[in-house]
Coordinates of C-alpha atoms and ligand atoms in Angstrom, one line a residue:
M1 CA 2.3 -7.9 29.7
N2 CA 1.4 -7.6 25.9
K3 CA 2.0 -10.6 23.7
L4 CA 4.8 -10.3 20.9
I5 CA 4.8 -12.3 17.7
F6 CA 7.9 -12.0 15.5
V7 CA 7.4 -12.9 12.0
S8 CA 10.6 -13.5 10.0
G9 CA 11.1 -15.1 6.5
G10 CA 13.8 -17.4 5.0
V11 CA 14.8 -19.1 1.7
C12 CA 14.0 -16.1 -0.4
S13 CA 12.2 -12.9 -0.5
S14 CA 8.5 -12.2 -1.9
L15 CA 7.1 -15.2 -0.2
G16 CA 4.3 -12.9 1.0
K17 CA 5.5 -12.3 4.5
G18 CA 3.6 -9.2 4.9
V19 CA 0.2 -10.9 3.9
A20 CA 1.0 -13.7 6.2
A21 CA 1.7 -11.4 9.2
S22 CA -1.4 -9.4 8.2
S23 CA -3.5 -12.4 8.1
I24 CA -2.4 -13.5 11.5
G25 CA -3.4 -10.1 12.7
A26 CA -6.7 -10.5 11.0
L27 CA -7.2 -13.9 12.7
L28 CA -6.4 -12.7 16.2
E29 CA -8.7 -9.6 15.6
S30 CA -11.3 -12.0 14.7
R31 CA -11.0 -13.4 18.1
G32 CA -11.5 -10.3 19.7
L33 CA -7.9 -9.3 20.6
N34 CA -6.4 -5.8 19.8
V35 CA -3.6 -6.2 17.6
R36 CA -0.9 -3.5 16.6
M37 CA 1.5 -4.2 13.7
V38 CA 5.1 -3.2 13.2
K39 CA 7.5 -3.4 10.3
C40 CA 11.3 -3.7 10.8
D41 CA 13.1 -2.8 7.6
P42 CA 16.8 -3.5 7.6
Y43 CA 17.8 -1.0 5.0
I44 CA 19.8 2.2 5.8
N45 CA 17.4 4.7 4.3
V46 CA 15.6 6.6 7.1
D47 CA 12.3 5.9 5.3
A48 CA 11.1 4.6 2.0
G49 CA 10.3 8.0 0.7
T50 CA 13.5 8.7 -1.2
M51 CA 13.7 5.3 -3.0
S52 CA 12.8 4.7 -6.6
P53 CA 9.5 2.8 -7.1
Y54 CA 11.3 0.3 -9.1
Q55 CA 13.7 -0.3 -6.1
H56 CA 11.2 -0.4 -3.4
G57 CA 7.8 -0.6 -4.6
E58 CA 5.1 1.7 -3.3
V59 CA 5.8 4.1 -0.6
Y60 CA 2.8 3.9 1.8
V61 CA 1.8 7.1 3.5
T62 CA 0.3 7.1 7.2
D63 CA -2.1 9.7 8.6
D64 CA 0.9 11.4 10.6
G65 CA 2.8 11.7 7.2
A66 CA 5.3 8.9 7.5
E67 CA 6.6 7.5 4.1
T68 CA 6.8 3.9 4.9
D69 CA 7.1 0.4 3.5
L70 CA 4.2 -1.0 1.5
D71 CA 3.6 -3.7 4.0
L72 CA 2.0 -1.1 6.3
G73 CA -0.6 -1.0 3.6
N74 CA -1.2 -4.6 4.0
Y75 CA -1.6 -4.3 7.7
A76 CA -4.0 -1.4 7.1
R77 CA -6.2 -3.5 4.8
F78 CA -6.3 -6.7 7.0
T79 CA -6.3 -5.2 10.4
K80 CA -7.9 -2.5 12.3
G81 CA -5.1 -1.3 14.7
R82 CA -3.7 2.1 14.4
L83 CA -0.7 2.7 12.1
S84 CA 1.5 5.7 12.4
R85 CA 5.3 6.7 12.1
A86 CA 6.1 4.4 15.2
N87 CA 5.0 1.4 13.3
S88 CA 7.8 1.5 10.8
V89 CA 11.3 1.0 12.2
T90 CA 14.3 1.1 9.8
T91 CA 18.1 0.7 10.3
G92 CA 18.3 4.3 9.0
Q93 CA 16.1 5.6 11.9
V94 CA 17.8 3.5 14.5
Y95 CA 21.4 4.6 13.6
E96 CA 20.2 8.2 13.2
S97 CA 18.8 8.3 16.7
V98 CA 21.9 6.5 18.3
I99 CA 24.3 8.6 16.6
R100 CA 22.4 11.8 17.7
K101 CA 22.3 10.5 21.4
E102 CA 26.0 9.9 21.2
R103 CA 26.6 13.5 20.0
E104 CA 24.5 14.7 22.9
G105 CA 26.7 12.9 25.2
K106 CA 23.8 10.5 26.4
Y107 CA 26.0 7.5 26.6
L108 CA 28.0 8.8 29.4
G109 CA 31.5 8.0 28.0
K110 CA 30.6 4.5 26.8
C111 CA 31.8 3.0 23.5
V112 CA 28.8 2.8 21.4
Q113 CA 28.0 -0.7 20.0
V114 CA 25.7 -2.7 17.8
I115 CA 25.0 -4.8 20.9
P116 CA 23.6 -3.2 23.3
H117 CA 23.0 0.2 21.9
I118 CA 21.6 -0.4 18.4
T119 CA 19.6 -3.5 19.7
D120 CA 18.4 -1.4 22.6
E121 CA 17.2 1.1 20.3
I122 CA 15.3 -1.4 18.1
K123 CA 13.8 -3.1 21.4
N124 CA 12.7 0.3 22.7
R125 CA 10.9 1.3 19.5
I126 CA 9.0 -2.0 19.5
L127 CA 8.1 -1.8 23.2
A128 CA 7.0 1.8 22.6
V129 CA 4.2 0.4 20.3
T130 CA 3.1 -2.2 23.0
T131 CA 2.5 0.6 25.4
E132 CA 1.1 3.3 23.0
D133 CA -2.4 2.2 23.5
S134 CA -3.5 0.7 26.8
D135 CA -5.8 -1.8 25.2
T136 CA -3.2 -3.5 23.0
D137 CA -3.2 -7.1 23.5
V138 CA -0.7 -8.3 20.7
V139 CA 2.1 -6.7 18.8
I140 CA 3.0 -8.5 15.6
I141 CA 6.6 -7.5 14.3
E142 CA 7.4 -8.4 11.0
I143 CA 11.3 -8.4 10.3
G144 CA 12.0 -7.5 6.7
G145 CA 14.6 -9.3 4.6
T146 CA 15.6 -13.0 4.8
V147 CA 17.3 -14.7 7.7
G148 CA 21.0 -14.8 6.9
D149 CA 21.0 -11.3 5.5
I150 CA 23.8 -9.1 7.2
E151 CA 21.4 -6.3 7.6
S152 CA 18.8 -8.0 9.6
I153 CA 21.2 -9.4 12.1
P154 CA 20.7 -6.6 14.7
F155 CA 16.8 -7.0 14.4
L156 CA 16.9 -10.7 15.0
E157 CA 19.2 -10.2 17.9
A158 CA 16.7 -7.7 19.4
A159 CA 13.8 -10.3 18.8
R160 CA 16.0 -12.9 20.4
Q161 CA 16.4 -10.7 23.6
L162 CA 12.7 -9.7 23.7
I163 CA 11.7 -13.3 23.4
H164 CA 14.0 -14.3 26.2
E165 CA 13.1 -11.5 28.5
H166 CA 9.3 -12.0 27.8
G167 CA 9.3 -15.6 28.0
K168 CA 7.9 -18.2 25.7
A169 CA 4.5 -17.7 26.8
N170 CA 4.6 -14.1 25.9
A171 CA 6.6 -13.9 22.8
I172 CA 6.8 -16.3 19.9
S173 CA 8.5 -16.7 16.6
V174 CA 6.7 -17.4 13.4
H175 CA 8.9 -18.3 10.5
L176 CA 7.9 -18.1 6.8
T177 CA 9.7 -20.4 4.3
L178 CA 9.5 -21.8 0.8
I179 CA 8.8 -25.4 -0.1
P180 CA 9.9 -25.5 -3.9
E181 CA 8.6 -28.1 -6.2
V182 CA 11.2 -29.7 -8.6
A183 CA 10.8 -30.9 -12.0
S184 CA 9.4 -34.3 -10.9
G185 CA 6.7 -32.7 -9.0
E186 CA 8.4 -33.5 -5.7
L187 CA 8.1 -31.0 -2.7
K188 CA 11.5 -30.2 -1.3
T189 CA 11.8 -29.5 2.4
K190 CA 15.7 -29.1 2.5
P191 CA 15.5 -25.1 2.0
T192 CA 13.2 -24.9 5.0
Q193 CA 15.4 -27.1 7.1
H194 CA 18.4 -24.8 6.4
S195 CA 16.3 -21.7 7.0
V196 CA 15.3 -22.9 10.4
K197 CA 18.8 -23.9 11.1
S198 CA 19.9 -20.2 10.3
M199 CA 17.2 -19.0 12.7
Q200 CA 18.5 -21.2 15.4
E201 CA 22.1 -19.9 14.9
T202 CA 20.6 -16.4 15.8
G203 CA 19.3 -18.1 18.9
I204 CA 15.7 -18.1 18.0
Q205 CA 13.8 -21.3 17.8
P206 CA 10.8 -20.9 15.5
D207 CA 7.5 -21.8 17.2
I208 CA 5.6 -22.0 14.2
L209 CA 6.4 -22.5 10.5
I210 CA 4.4 -21.3 7.6
C211 CA 5.5 -22.9 4.4
R212 CA 4.8 -21.3 1.2
S213 CA 4.1 -24.1 -1.1
P214 CA 2.4 -24.7 -4.5
V215 CA 0.0 -27.1 -2.8
M216 CA -1.2 -27.9 0.7
L217 CA 1.5 -30.0 2.4
D218 CA 0.4 -33.5 3.5
E219 CA 0.9 -35.0 6.9
S220 CA 4.1 -36.9 6.0
T221 CA 6.0 -33.8 4.7
R222 CA 5.0 -31.7 7.7
R223 CA 6.0 -34.7 9.9
K224 CA 9.5 -34.6 8.2
I225 CA 9.8 -30.7 8.5
A226 CA 8.8 -31.0 12.2
Q227 CA 11.4 -33.6 12.8
F228 CA 14.3 -31.5 11.3
T229 CA 13.3 -28.3 12.9
N230 CA 12.2 -29.0 16.5
V231 CA 8.8 -27.5 15.5
D232 CA 5.6 -29.4 16.7
I233 CA 3.9 -31.1 13.8
D234 CA 0.6 -29.2 14.5
A235 CA 2.6 -26.0 14.3
V236 CA 3.7 -26.5 10.7
F237 CA 1.3 -24.8 8.3
T238 CA 0.9 -24.2 4.6
S239 CA 0.5 -21.1 2.7
P240 CA -0.6 -22.5 -0.6
T241 CA -0.2 -20.7 -3.7
I242 CA -3.7 -19.5 -4.8
D243 CA -5.4 -18.0 -7.8
T244 CA -8.2 -16.2 -6.0
T245 CA -7.2 -13.3 -3.7
I246 CA -4.9 -12.7 -0.9
Y247 CA -8.0 -12.1 1.3
Q248 CA -8.6 -15.6 1.3
I249 CA -5.4 -16.2 3.2
P250 CA -6.9 -15.5 6.6
I251 CA -9.5 -18.2 5.9
I252 CA -6.9 -20.7 4.7
F253 CA -4.9 -20.2 7.9
F254 CA -8.1 -20.4 10.1
E255 CA -9.1 -23.8 8.5
Q256 CA -5.5 -25.1 9.5
G257 CA -6.0 -23.9 13.2
L258 CA -3.1 -21.4 13.1
D259 CA -4.7 -18.9 15.3
Q260 CA -5.7 -21.6 17.8
V261 CA -2.0 -22.8 18.0
I262 CA -0.8 -19.2 18.5
L263 CA -3.4 -18.8 21.2
R264 CA -2.5 -21.8 22.9
K265 CA 1.3 -21.4 22.7
M266 CA 0.8 -17.8 24.3
G267 CA -1.7 -19.0 26.9
V268 CA -4.5 -17.0 25.7
E269 CA -8.0 -18.4 26.5
S270 CA -9.6 -19.2 23.1
R271 CA -12.6 -17.1 22.1
H272 CA -15.1 -17.6 19.5
A273 CA -13.6 -16.6 16.1
K274 CA -15.9 -14.2 14.0
M275 CA -14.8 -15.1 10.6
K276 CA -18.1 -14.0 8.9
P277 CA -16.7 -10.7 7.2
W278 CA -13.9 -12.7 5.5
H279 CA -16.3 -15.5 4.3
S280 CA -18.9 -12.7 3.0
L281 CA -15.8 -11.2 1.1
M282 CA -15.2 -14.4 -0.6
E283 CA -18.9 -14.8 -1.4
R284 CA -18.8 -11.3 -3.0
F285 CA -15.6 -12.1 -4.9
R286 CA -17.2 -15.3 -6.4
A287 CA -20.5 -13.7 -7.3
R288 CA -18.9 -11.1 -9.3
E289 CA -20.5 -10.8 -12.9
G290 CA -18.9 -9.4 -16.0
K291 CA -15.9 -7.3 -16.0
V292 CA -14.7 -3.6 -16.9
R293 CA -11.3 -3.2 -18.3
I294 CA -9.4 -0.3 -16.6
G295 CA -6.5 1.3 -18.5
I296 CA -3.9 2.3 -15.9
V297 CA -1.6 4.7 -17.6
G298 CA 1.5 5.6 -15.4
K299 CA 5.2 5.7 -15.3
Y300 CA 6.2 2.7 -13.4
M301 CA 4.1 0.0 -14.7
A302 CA 6.5 -2.9 -15.1
L303 CA 6.4 -3.5 -11.3
H304 CA 3.0 -4.4 -9.6
D305 CA 4.3 -3.4 -6.2
T306 CA 4.7 0.3 -7.3
Y307 CA 1.0 0.8 -7.1
T308 CA 0.0 -1.9 -4.6
S309 CA -2.6 0.1 -2.7
L310 CA -4.1 1.4 -6.1
Y311 CA -4.6 -2.2 -7.4
E312 CA -6.0 -3.2 -4.2
A313 CA -8.4 -0.2 -4.1
L314 CA -9.6 -1.2 -7.6
F315 CA -10.1 -4.6 -6.5
H316 CA -12.1 -3.5 -3.3
A317 CA -14.3 -1.6 -5.7
S318 CA -14.8 -4.6 -7.8
L319 CA -16.2 -6.5 -5.0
E320 CA -18.5 -3.7 -4.0
C321 CA -19.7 -3.0 -7.5
G322 CA -20.2 -6.8 -8.2
T323 CA -18.1 -6.8 -11.3
E324 CA -14.6 -8.0 -12.1
V325 CA -11.9 -5.3 -12.9
E326 CA -9.1 -6.2 -15.4
F327 CA -5.9 -4.1 -15.2
V328 CA -4.7 -3.0 -18.4
K329 CA -1.3 -1.6 -17.5
I330 CA 0.1 0.8 -19.9
D331 CA 3.5 2.7 -19.8
S332 CA 2.5 6.4 -20.6
S333 CA 5.8 6.7 -22.6
S334 CA 4.2 4.5 -25.2
L335 CA 1.7 7.1 -26.0
E336 CA 3.7 10.0 -27.4
D337 CA 2.1 10.0 -30.8
K338 CA -1.3 11.6 -31.6
E339 CA -3.0 8.4 -32.8
D340 CA -1.3 6.3 -30.2
A341 CA -4.3 6.8 -27.6
E342 CA -7.0 5.4 -30.0
T343 CA -4.6 2.5 -31.1
I344 CA -3.7 1.5 -27.5
L345 CA -6.9 2.2 -25.7
G346 CA -9.7 2.2 -28.3
E347 CA -12.0 -0.6 -29.3
K348 CA -9.7 -1.9 -31.9
A349 CA -6.9 -2.4 -29.5
P350 CA -5.7 -6.0 -28.8
G351 CA -7.8 -7.3 -26.0
G352 CA -10.6 -4.8 -26.8
G353 CA -10.8 -1.2 -25.6
V354 CA -10.8 0.0 -22.0
D355 CA -13.9 1.0 -20.1
G356 CA -12.2 3.5 -17.8
I357 CA -8.8 5.3 -17.5
L358 CA -6.8 5.9 -14.3
V359 CA -3.7 8.0 -14.1
P360 CA -1.8 7.4 -10.8
G361 CA 0.8 9.3 -9.0
G362 CA 4.3 9.8 -10.1
F363 CA 7.3 12.1 -10.3
G364 CA 9.3 13.9 -13.1
Q365 CA 8.7 14.6 -16.8
R366 CA 9.1 11.4 -18.5
G367 CA 5.8 9.9 -19.9
T368 CA 3.7 13.0 -18.8
N369 CA 2.8 14.0 -22.3
G370 CA 1.6 10.5 -23.0
M371 CA -0.7 10.9 -19.9
V372 CA -1.9 14.2 -21.4
K373 CA -2.8 12.4 -24.5
T374 CA -4.7 9.7 -22.5
V375 CA -6.6 12.0 -20.6
E376 CA -7.7 13.9 -23.8
W377 CA -8.7 10.7 -25.2
A378 CA -10.8 9.8 -22.1
R379 CA -12.4 13.2 -22.1
K380 CA -13.4 13.3 -25.6
N381 CA -14.6 9.5 -25.6
N382 CA -16.5 9.8 -22.6
K383 CA -14.5 7.3 -20.7
P384 CA -14.9 7.5 -16.8
Y385 CA -11.7 9.0 -15.5
L386 CA -9.8 8.8 -12.2
G387 CA -6.8 11.0 -11.7
I388 CA -4.7 10.7 -8.6
C389 CA -2.2 13.2 -7.5
L390 CA -0.1 13.5 -10.6
G391 CA -3.3 12.3 -12.3
M392 CA -5.1 15.5 -11.2
Q393 CA -2.2 17.8 -12.4
I394 CA -2.4 16.0 -15.8
M395 CA -6.2 16.6 -16.0
V396 CA -5.5 20.4 -15.4
I397 CA -2.7 20.4 -18.0
E398 CA -4.8 18.7 -20.6
W399 CA -7.7 21.1 -20.1
A400 CA -5.4 24.1 -20.4
R401 CA -3.8 22.9 -23.4
N402 CA -6.9 21.6 -25.3
V403 CA -9.8 23.6 -24.0
L404 CA -8.1 26.9 -23.0
G405 CA -5.7 26.6 -26.1
W406 CA -2.6 27.3 -24.0
T407 CA -0.5 24.8 -26.0
D408 CA 2.6 25.2 -23.7
A409 CA 0.7 24.8 -20.5
D410 CA 2.6 22.5 -18.1
S411 CA 3.6 21.9 -14.4
T412 CA 6.7 23.8 -13.5
E413 CA 8.0 20.3 -12.4
F414 CA 8.2 19.3 -16.1
S415 CA 8.8 22.6 -17.8
P416 CA 10.1 25.3 -15.3
D417 CA 10.0 28.1 -18.1
T418 CA 6.5 27.5 -19.4
K419 CA 4.4 30.7 -19.9
H420 CA 1.2 29.0 -18.5
P421 CA 2.4 27.2 -15.2
V422 CA -1.0 25.8 -14.5
V423 CA 0.6 23.4 -11.9
S424 CA 3.3 24.9 -9.6
L425 CA 5.3 24.4 -6.6
L426 CA 3.4 24.7 -3.3
V427 CA 4.5 28.0 -1.6
E428 CA 5.8 26.1 1.5
Q429 CA 8.2 24.0 -0.8
I430 CA 10.0 26.9 -2.3
N431 CA 12.9 27.0 0.2
V432 CA 13.0 23.1 0.7
K433 CA 16.4 21.8 -0.2
N434 CA 16.3 18.2 1.1
Y435 CA 14.5 15.3 -0.5
G436 CA 13.6 13.1 2.6
G437 CA 10.3 13.6 4.2
T438 CA 9.8 17.0 2.9
M439 CA 6.8 16.9 0.8
R440 CA 3.2 17.8 1.8
L441 CA 2.5 14.5 3.6
G442 CA 0.0 13.0 5.6
A443 CA -3.7 13.4 6.3
S444 CA -5.4 16.7 6.1
E445 CA -9.1 18.0 5.8
T446 CA -10.8 18.5 2.4
V447 CA -14.1 20.2 1.9
N448 CA -16.1 19.1 -0.9
E449 CA -18.5 21.4 -3.1
E450 CA -22.1 20.9 -3.3
G451 CA -23.1 19.3 -6.5
S452 CA -20.0 17.3 -7.1
H453 CA -19.1 13.8 -7.9
I454 CA -16.9 13.8 -5.0
I455 CA -19.4 14.8 -2.4
S456 CA -21.9 12.2 -3.7
A457 CA -19.1 9.6 -3.5
Y458 CA -18.2 10.3 0.2
G459 CA -21.7 11.3 1.1
M460 CA -20.3 14.2 3.2
N461 CA -18.6 17.5 2.7
R462 CA -15.7 17.2 5.0
I463 CA -13.3 14.2 4.5
M464 CA -9.8 13.4 5.7
E465 CA -7.3 12.1 3.0
R466 CA -3.6 11.5 2.7
H467 CA -1.3 13.6 0.6
R468 CA 2.3 13.2 -0.9
H469 CA 3.2 15.9 -3.4
R470 CA 5.2 19.2 -3.8
Y471 CA 3.2 20.8 -6.8
E472 CA -0.5 22.1 -6.8
F473 CA -3.1 23.6 -9.0
S474 CA -1.9 27.3 -9.8
N475 CA -4.4 29.6 -8.2
Q476 CA -3.8 32.4 -10.5
Y477 CA -5.7 30.4 -13.3
R478 CA -8.8 29.6 -11.2
D479 CA -11.1 32.0 -13.1
D480 CA -9.9 30.7 -16.5
F481 CA -10.6 27.1 -15.5
L482 CA -14.1 27.9 -13.9
K483 CA -15.1 30.0 -16.9
S484 CA -14.2 27.5 -19.4
G485 CA -16.3 24.7 -17.5
L486 CA -13.7 22.7 -15.4
K487 CA -15.3 22.3 -11.9
L488 CA -13.1 23.1 -8.9
A489 CA -14.9 20.5 -6.6
A490 CA -12.9 20.6 -3.3
F491 CA -10.6 22.8 -1.4
T492 CA -8.5 22.7 1.9
P493 CA -10.8 24.4 4.6
D494 CA -9.1 27.6 4.2
G495 CA -9.9 27.7 0.4
A496 CA -6.2 28.1 -0.4
L497 CA -5.7 24.8 -2.3
V498 CA -7.6 23.0 -5.0
E499 CA -8.0 19.5 -3.9
C500 CA -10.2 18.0 -6.7
T501 CA -11.2 18.9 -10.3
E502 CA -14.1 17.5 -12.3
W503 CA -15.1 17.4 -15.9
P504 CA -18.5 19.4 -16.5
H505 CA -21.5 17.5 -15.6
S506 CA -23.9 19.2 -17.9
G507 CA -23.9 21.3 -21.1
E508 CA -22.1 20.6 -24.4
A509 CA -18.8 19.5 -22.8
R510 CA -20.7 17.2 -20.4
H511 CA -18.8 14.1 -19.3
P512 CA -20.1 11.0 -17.5
W513 CA -17.6 10.9 -14.7
G514 CA -14.2 12.6 -14.7
V515 CA -12.8 13.1 -11.2
A516 CA -9.3 13.9 -10.1
V517 CA -7.9 14.6 -6.7
Q518 CA -4.7 15.9 -5.3
F519 CA -4.6 13.3 -2.4
H520 CA -4.3 9.5 -2.5
P521 CA -7.7 7.8 -1.7
E522 CA -6.1 4.4 -2.2
Y523 CA -4.2 4.3 1.0
K524 CA -7.5 4.2 3.0
S525 CA -9.4 1.7 1.0
K526 CA -10.3 -1.5 2.7
P527 CA -11.4 -4.9 1.3
M528 CA -14.7 -4.5 3.2
A529 CA -15.0 -0.8 2.5
A530 CA -13.8 0.4 -0.9
A531 CA -12.4 4.0 -1.1
P532 CA -15.5 5.9 -2.2
L533 CA -14.0 7.4 -5.4
F534 CA -12.7 4.0 -6.6
R535 CA -16.1 2.6 -6.0
D536 CA -18.0 5.2 -7.8
F537 CA -15.2 5.2 -10.6
I538 CA -15.8 1.5 -11.3
A539 CA -19.6 1.9 -11.1
A540 CA -19.3 4.6 -13.7
A541 CA -17.2 2.5 -16.0
H542 CA -19.6 -0.4 -15.6
R543 CA -22.6 1.8 -16.2
E544 CA -21.1 3.4 -19.3
K545 CA -20.0 -0.1 -20.7
I546 CA -23.6 -1.3 -20.5
K547 CA -25.1 1.7 -22.0
K548 CA -22.7 1.4 -24.9
N549 CA -23.7 -2.3 -25.5
Ligands
LIG601 N1 5.1 15.0 -8.9 C1 3.9 15.6 -8.4 C2 4.1 16.4 -7.3 O1 5.0 16.4 -6.5 C3 2.8 14.6 -8.1 C4 3.2 13.7 -6.9 C5 2.3 12.4 -6.8 O2 1.6 12.0 -7.8 N2 2.3 11.8 -5.7 O3 3.2 17.3 -7.0

């Protein structure tokens, strides 16, 4: 029987439950176990795809095209286990399928209820992951939200039943709480005591506590927590606030023996832990010299979570290139006037100028003219540029307006009646009416052209990357762009869709490194293997910065 680890949270949200669950996964993998991760999200949306980035943060896309919670991105960065649609369970999906079965008469006249029908559906979805791959040893199930929330009750009830059915040796509960510090500098354990009480009310006794705290908890605080919560003192751990990187958390947990306690509780023989990759990562982190400043000019800049994978990919690239990366976050709406780009991005800007520009994904017209101004500035000032999804569409629009001289050129997403629709709806999207799950989604193959930056980044001509968009480069203009010097650097295998554009490598319009792609390379970036385009982008920004000085 596979082992189950349920990870829940209490006191408040944003304690780093996803990173804690992922770090446990990483530690168990380092001991040779095969781990799969599941996220249960109590919201009623079927998936994260229709939610505003400001409500929800990033939508993480899997190979099979599921639009999931950003925690799946954490799982992908910390662990190796396969992630697909099956690894993201929401209340919306659960109810959708229970109601469908009810309409099909599958419940044979029964009254359909939260217990057992909703909870059974949740349990079946979790159990499906445990059997999907025959070599799975452990499944870690993170329950979103905070204990005490009305929405999470069915998920906790499903967890309680599974723990009971599997037995304590096969299923355990890890609970994450907050130990706040009050003005006097004292650490307070009361919220943790209450949080564990709420867990106990659901019928789950946490086996392990991870306490988020400004500092490492001392023995007497841990003893006090243990006493009030029925948790063994050696099972009370700290997740201290750190100023390094989230990738240090597996090491911090390892040093406290968290993985050993988990293995002991589940009766798994302890194997030697291979922590070297995490230690070398921290060595690379500390050895970085100098820094490049990257202007990220997008629509949803006020919330870091909106572009989690993107910021992580930049960080992975910084580890690989041996230089720090400073994020200069700029709301593209602030760049509407002509001189704004130079004032905000140029050398005289507060904090100094930026060494590279990244325009990330986004939807809707707001702020897109500011992005066009930014991209024009990057092109004319030889600043390395990476455009992602919307960032590629903006590269195309900028070129059309300023090089081809079609001043009204635009995407039909932003100006439906433009005379030069250089970006337009994908053919398959024309009759699509619903918003949820209907974009071009998930992994597909891209073929890179010889002599392009993209082929040298990947070192191969056929790559698989993930998409999430409705609009594309308009093929009717291919010749105009090619003749004027824009490189069409990658295509779908049938040649039908342009997947990458690059600024000229040679001649008068030569630019050091300007690459934009219709897919999202950030989703597959790993701390120990940065996404190739992010790596080469940071390397180019670094190179150009040194050249200038
Ligand atoms: N709004 C654009 C489209 O749908 C870009 C999407 C994105 O950046 N993910 O094509």
